[in-house]
Coordinates of C-alpha atoms in Angstrom, one line a residue:
X1 CA 15.8 100.6 138.4
X2 CA 13.9 97.4 138.3
X3 CA 12.8 98.3 134.7
X4 CA 16.4 98.7 133.6
X5 CA 17.3 95.4 135.2
X6 CA 14.5 93.6 133.4
X7 CA 15.5 95.0 130.0
X8 CA 19.1 94.0 130.6
X9 CA 18.1 90.5 131.5
X10 CA 15.8 90.2 128.5
X11 CA 18.5 91.4 126.1
X12 CA 21.0 88.9 127.5
X13 CA 18.5 86.1 127.0
X14 CA 17.9 87.0 123.4
X15 CA 21.6 87.2 122.7
X16 CA 22.1 83.6 123.9
X17 CA 19.2 82.3 121.9
X18 CA 20.8 83.9 118.7
X19 CA 24.1 82.2 119.4
X20 CA 22.4 78.8 119.8
X21 CA 20.6 79.2 116.5
X22 CA 23.8 80.1 114.6
X23 CA 25.4 77.0 115.9
X24 CA 22.7 74.7 114.8
X25 CA 22.3 76.0 111.3
X26 CA 26.1 75.9 110.7
X27 CA 26.1 72.1 111.0
X28 CA 23.2 71.4 108.4
X29 CA 23.8 71.2 104.7
X30 CA 22.7 74.0 102.4
X31 CA 19.0 73.6 101.3
X32 CA 18.5 74.2 97.5
X33 CA 15.2 75.7 96.8
X34 CA 12.8 73.7 94.4
X35 CA 13.4 75.9 91.4
X36 CA 11.4 73.6 89.0
X37 CA 8.3 73.7 91.1
X38 CA 8.6 77.4 91.6
X39 CA 9.3 77.9 87.9
X40 CA 6.4 75.7 86.8
X41 CA 4.2 77.5 89.3
X42 CA 5.3 80.8 87.8
X43 CA 4.7 79.6 84.2
X44 CA 1.3 78.3 85.1
X45 CA 0.5 81.6 86.8
X46 CA 1.8 83.5 83.8
X47 CA -0.1 81.5 81.1
X48 CA -3.4 81.1 82.9
X49 CA -6.1 81.1 80.1
X50 CA -8.6 83.8 80.8
X51 CA -12.2 82.7 81.2
X52 CA -13.8 82.8 77.8
X53 CA -17.0 83.9 79.4
X54 CA -15.4 87.1 80.3
X55 CA -14.6 89.9 77.9
X56 CA -11.2 89.4 76.2
X57 CA -9.4 90.2 73.0
X58 CA -9.9 86.6 71.6
X59 CA -12.0 86.6 68.3
X60 CA -14.2 83.5 67.6
X61 CA -14.5 82.5 63.9
X62 CA -17.5 80.3 62.8
X63 CA -16.5 77.9 60.0
X64 CA -18.9 75.8 57.8
X65 CA -17.1 72.5 57.6
X66 CA -19.2 71.4 54.6
X67 CA -17.9 74.3 52.6
X68 CA -14.3 73.3 53.0
X69 CA -12.9 71.6 49.8
X70 CA -9.6 69.8 50.0
X71 CA -7.5 69.9 46.9
X72 CA -6.0 66.6 47.9
X73 CA -9.2 64.7 47.3
X74 CA -9.4 63.5 43.7
X75 CA -12.6 61.5 43.9
X76 CA -16.0 63.2 43.5
X77 CA -17.8 63.8 46.7
X78 CA -20.3 61.0 47.6
X79 CA -23.5 62.7 46.7
X80 CA -26.6 61.1 45.3
X81 CA -27.1 62.0 41.6
X82 CA -29.8 61.0 39.2
X83 CA -28.5 59.6 35.9
X84 CA -30.5 60.0 32.8
X85 CA -32.3 56.8 31.7
X86 CA -30.2 54.8 29.2
X87 CA -31.6 54.6 25.7
X88 CA -31.9 50.9 25.0
X89 CA -33.1 51.2 21.4
X90 CA -30.9 50.1 18.6
X91 CA -28.0 47.6 18.6
X92 CA -26.9 46.3 22.0
X93 CA -24.0 43.8 22.6
X94 CA -24.7 41.5 25.6
X95 CA -22.7 38.4 26.5
X96 CA -21.1 38.5 23.0
X97 CA -24.5 38.3 21.4
X98 CA -26.1 41.1 19.4
X99 CA -29.6 42.3 20.1
X100 CA -31.7 45.0 18.5
X101 CA -34.1 46.9 20.8
X102 CA -37.2 48.8 19.7
X103 CA -39.0 50.8 22.4
X104 CA -36.8 49.1 25.0
X105 CA -37.8 45.6 23.9
X106 CA -35.6 43.2 21.9
X107 CA -37.1 42.3 18.5
X108 CA -37.3 38.8 17.1
X109 CA -37.9 37.1 13.8
X110 CA -36.8 38.5 10.5
X111 CA -36.7 42.3 10.5
X112 CA -35.7 45.0 8.1
X113 CA -33.3 47.5 9.6
X114 CA -31.9 50.4 7.6
X115 CA -32.7 48.6 4.4
X116 CA -31.0 45.3 5.5
X117 CA -32.7 42.2 6.6
X118 CA -31.8 40.3 9.8
X119 CA -33.0 37.3 11.7
X120 CA -33.4 37.2 15.5
X121 CA -34.1 34.3 17.7
X122 CA -37.2 34.3 19.9
X123 CA -35.1 35.6 22.8
X124 CA -33.8 38.5 20.5
X125 CA -30.3 37.1 19.8
X126 CA -29.1 37.8 16.3
X127 CA -28.8 34.6 14.2
X128 CA -26.4 34.0 11.3
X129 CA -25.4 31.2 8.9
X130 CA -28.0 28.9 7.5
X131 CA -31.4 29.7 9.0
X132 CA -35.0 28.7 8.3
X133 CA -37.3 31.7 7.7
X134 CA -40.9 31.2 6.9
X135 CA -40.2 27.6 5.9
X136 CA -37.4 28.8 3.6
X137 CA -33.8 27.9 4.2
X138 CA -31.6 31.0 3.7
X139 CA -28.2 32.2 4.6
X140 CA -27.2 35.1 6.8
X141 CA -23.6 36.4 6.6
X142 CA -21.5 36.2 9.8
X143 CA -20.0 39.7 9.4
X144 CA -22.7 41.8 7.9
X145 CA -25.6 39.8 9.3
X146 CA -27.5 40.3 6.0
X147 CA -29.1 37.5 4.0
X148 CA -26.8 36.5 1.2
X149 CA -28.3 35.5 -2.2
X150 CA -26.6 33.8 -5.0
X151 CA -23.6 31.5 -4.9
X152 CA -22.3 30.7 -1.4
X153 CA -19.1 28.8 -0.4
X154 CA -19.6 27.3 3.0
X155 CA -17.5 24.6 4.8
X156 CA -15.8 23.6 1.5
X157 CA -19.1 23.2 -0.4
X158 CA -20.9 25.4 -2.9
X159 CA -24.6 26.3 -2.5
X160 CA -27.0 28.6 -4.2
X161 CA -29.4 30.7 -2.2
X162 CA -32.4 32.2 -4.1
X163 CA -34.1 35.3 -2.8
X164 CA -37.5 33.7 -3.2
X165 CA -36.9 30.0 -2.8
X166 CA -34.0 30.0 -0.5
X167 CA -31.3 27.2 -0.7
X168 CA -31.8 25.3 -4.0
X169 CA -31.8 21.6 -4.2
X170 CA -32.2 19.1 -7.2
X171 CA -31.7 20.2 -10.8
X172 CA -31.9 23.9 -11.3
X173 CA -31.4 26.3 -14.2
X174 CA -29.4 29.3 -13.2
X175 CA -28.2 32.0 -15.7
X176 CA -28.8 29.7 -18.7
X177 CA -26.9 26.8 -17.2
X178 CA -28.1 23.7 -15.5
X179 CA -26.9 22.6 -12.1
X180 CA -27.7 19.6 -9.8
X181 CA -27.7 20.0 -6.0
X182 CA -28.0 17.4 -3.3
X183 CA -31.0 17.3 -0.9
X184 CA -28.9 19.4 1.5
X185 CA -28.1 22.0 -1.3
X186 CA -24.5 21.0 -2.1
X187 CA -23.6 21.6 -5.7
X188 CA -22.5 18.4 -7.6
X189 CA -19.5 18.0 -9.8
X190 CA -18.4 15.0 -11.8
X191 CA -20.8 12.1 -12.8
X192 CA -24.0 12.0 -10.8
X193 CA -27.1 9.8 -11.1
X194 CA -30.2 11.9 -10.7
X195 CA -33.7 10.5 -11.1
X196 CA -32.5 7.4 -12.9
X197 CA -30.2 9.1 -15.4
X198 CA -26.5 9.9 -15.4
X199 CA -25.3 13.5 -15.8
X200 CA -21.9 15.0 -15.9
X201 CA -21.2 18.3 -14.1
X202 CA -17.9 20.0 -14.8
X203 CA -15.7 21.6 -12.2
X204 CA -18.0 24.6 -12.0
X205 CA -21.0 22.5 -11.5
X206 CA -22.5 23.1 -15.0
X207 CA -24.2 20.1 -16.6
X208 CA -22.5 19.2 -19.9
X209 CA -25.0 18.8 -22.7
X210 CA -24.6 17.2 -26.2
X211 CA -26.3 18.0 -29.5
X212 CA -29.0 16.4 -31.6
X213 CA -26.3 14.6 -33.7
X214 CA -25.0 12.8 -30.6
X215 CA -21.5 14.1 -31.2
X216 CA -19.1 12.4 -28.9
X217 CA -17.9 14.6 -26.0
X218 CA -14.5 13.9 -24.5
X219 CA -14.4 13.8 -20.7
X220 CA -11.1 12.9 -18.9
X221 CA -9.8 11.2 -22.1
X222 CA -12.9 9.1 -22.8
X223 CA -15.6 9.9 -25.4
X224 CA -19.2 9.9 -24.3
X225 CA -22.6 10.4 -26.0
X226 CA -24.7 13.0 -24.2
X227 CA -28.2 14.1 -25.1
X228 CA -29.2 17.7 -25.5
X229 CA -30.7 17.6 -22.0
X230 CA -27.5 16.4 -20.5
X231 CA -28.2 12.7 -20.1
X232 CA -25.1 10.5 -20.5
X233 CA -25.8 7.5 -22.6
X234 CA -24.9 4.3 -20.8
X235 CA -24.9 0.5 -21.7
X236 CA -23.8 -0.4 -25.2
X237 CA -22.9 2.7 -27.3
X238 CA -21.3 3.2 -30.6
X239 CA -18.6 5.8 -30.4
X240 CA -16.0 6.6 -33.1
X241 CA -16.8 3.3 -34.9
X242 CA -16.4 1.2 -31.7
X243 CA -19.0 -0.6 -29.7
X244 CA -18.3 0.2 -26.1
X245 CA -20.1 -0.6 -22.9
X246 CA -20.7 2.1 -20.2
X247 CA -21.6 1.2 -16.6
X248 CA -25.2 2.2 -15.9
X249 CA -24.3 3.4 -12.4
X250 CA -21.0 5.3 -12.9
X251 CA -21.0 5.9 -16.7
X252 CA -17.5 4.6 -16.8
X253 CA -16.5 2.5 -19.9
X254 CA -16.0 -1.2 -19.0
X255 CA -13.3 -3.2 -20.6
X256 CA -12.7 -6.9 -20.4
X257 CA -15.3 -9.6 -19.8
X258 CA -18.8 -8.3 -19.4
X259 CA -21.9 -10.2 -18.3
X260 CA -24.9 -8.5 -19.8
X261 CA -28.5 -10.0 -19.7
X262 CA -27.1 -13.5 -19.1
X263 CA -24.6 -13.3 -22.0
X264 CA -20.9 -12.8 -22.0
X265 CA -19.0 -10.3 -24.1
X266 CA -15.5 -9.0 -24.3
X267 CA -14.3 -5.4 -25.1
X268 CA -11.1 -3.4 -25.1
X269 CA -10.2 0.2 -25.8
X270 CA -8.8 -0.4 -29.3
X271 CA -11.3 -2.9 -30.8
X272 CA -14.4 -2.4 -28.7
X273 CA -16.8 -5.3 -28.5
X274 CA -15.2 -8.5 -29.9
X275 CA -16.8 -10.4 -32.7
X276 CA -15.5 -13.5 -34.5
X277 CA -12.3 -15.4 -33.3
X278 CA -9.9 -13.8 -30.9
X279 CA -7.1 -15.0 -28.5
X280 CA -7.5 -13.7 -25.0
X281 CA -4.7 -14.4 -22.6
X282 CA -3.4 -17.0 -25.1
X283 CA -6.7 -18.8 -25.3
X284 CA -8.9 -18.9 -28.4
X285 CA -12.5 -17.7 -28.3
X286 CA -15.3 -17.3 -30.8
X287 CA -18.0 -14.6 -30.7
X288 CA -21.0 -14.2 -32.9
X289 CA -21.8 -11.1 -35.0
X290 CA -23.5 -9.4 -31.9
X291 CA -20.5 -10.2 -29.7
X292 CA -22.0 -13.0 -27.7
X293 CA -19.5 -15.6 -26.7

């Protein structure tokens, strides 16, 4: 009986407690579970990476990085290569100057190369134009670099370069003609006084020569007496029946009053040297038979 009473009392207590709990929870707001945290936890739990030390289905591939070649790389890989030694023999252009190497060393002096002769400075640079080789002045062409022999036109002047003697100076016979060159080798034209005598060189530089009969030779409208060797006669000369005076320095005929050896004479282009009585500028003058006033 007492047992039944205890059970009944306990049941009544439990029922009261239940009613109290229902009342409390009915007044509180609904609590939304943290889905994100739970979902993240579930994702982490589902994607847990297995320990690679344990047996699994993952296959490990070993790759040699050096063996990978990218087609996007256009430059050559930076590897050390040994280039063949450059052959320095022959012609080499350095700093706009030409050199010729033999056994790797630049040559100097005058050297025959492939049948042609060239001149190189002591430092090996090719030299052109007028150069002195073995005490001989000779000319090397600017384009072909070869020595040029014969007639040379240079800076508006004409020269002659001989294969054996180099640049000619003075009076020279070339191909059966006579020429006169200055000390620097320039060919003369016109009247030139050489070693005390007057010569005439035409436009081609050829010395004009007369004959043994002293036949007058016309030059620029004036008649001259020229010897077979080319010497132009100066001073008083008889030409075409006239006595005419030619300047001893220029070979030009002189007309008008002339002072010669302390004496006075008068000449013109029509009469020549005056003799006898003549009016000159409306004044009378008397000359003797030799033309002396």
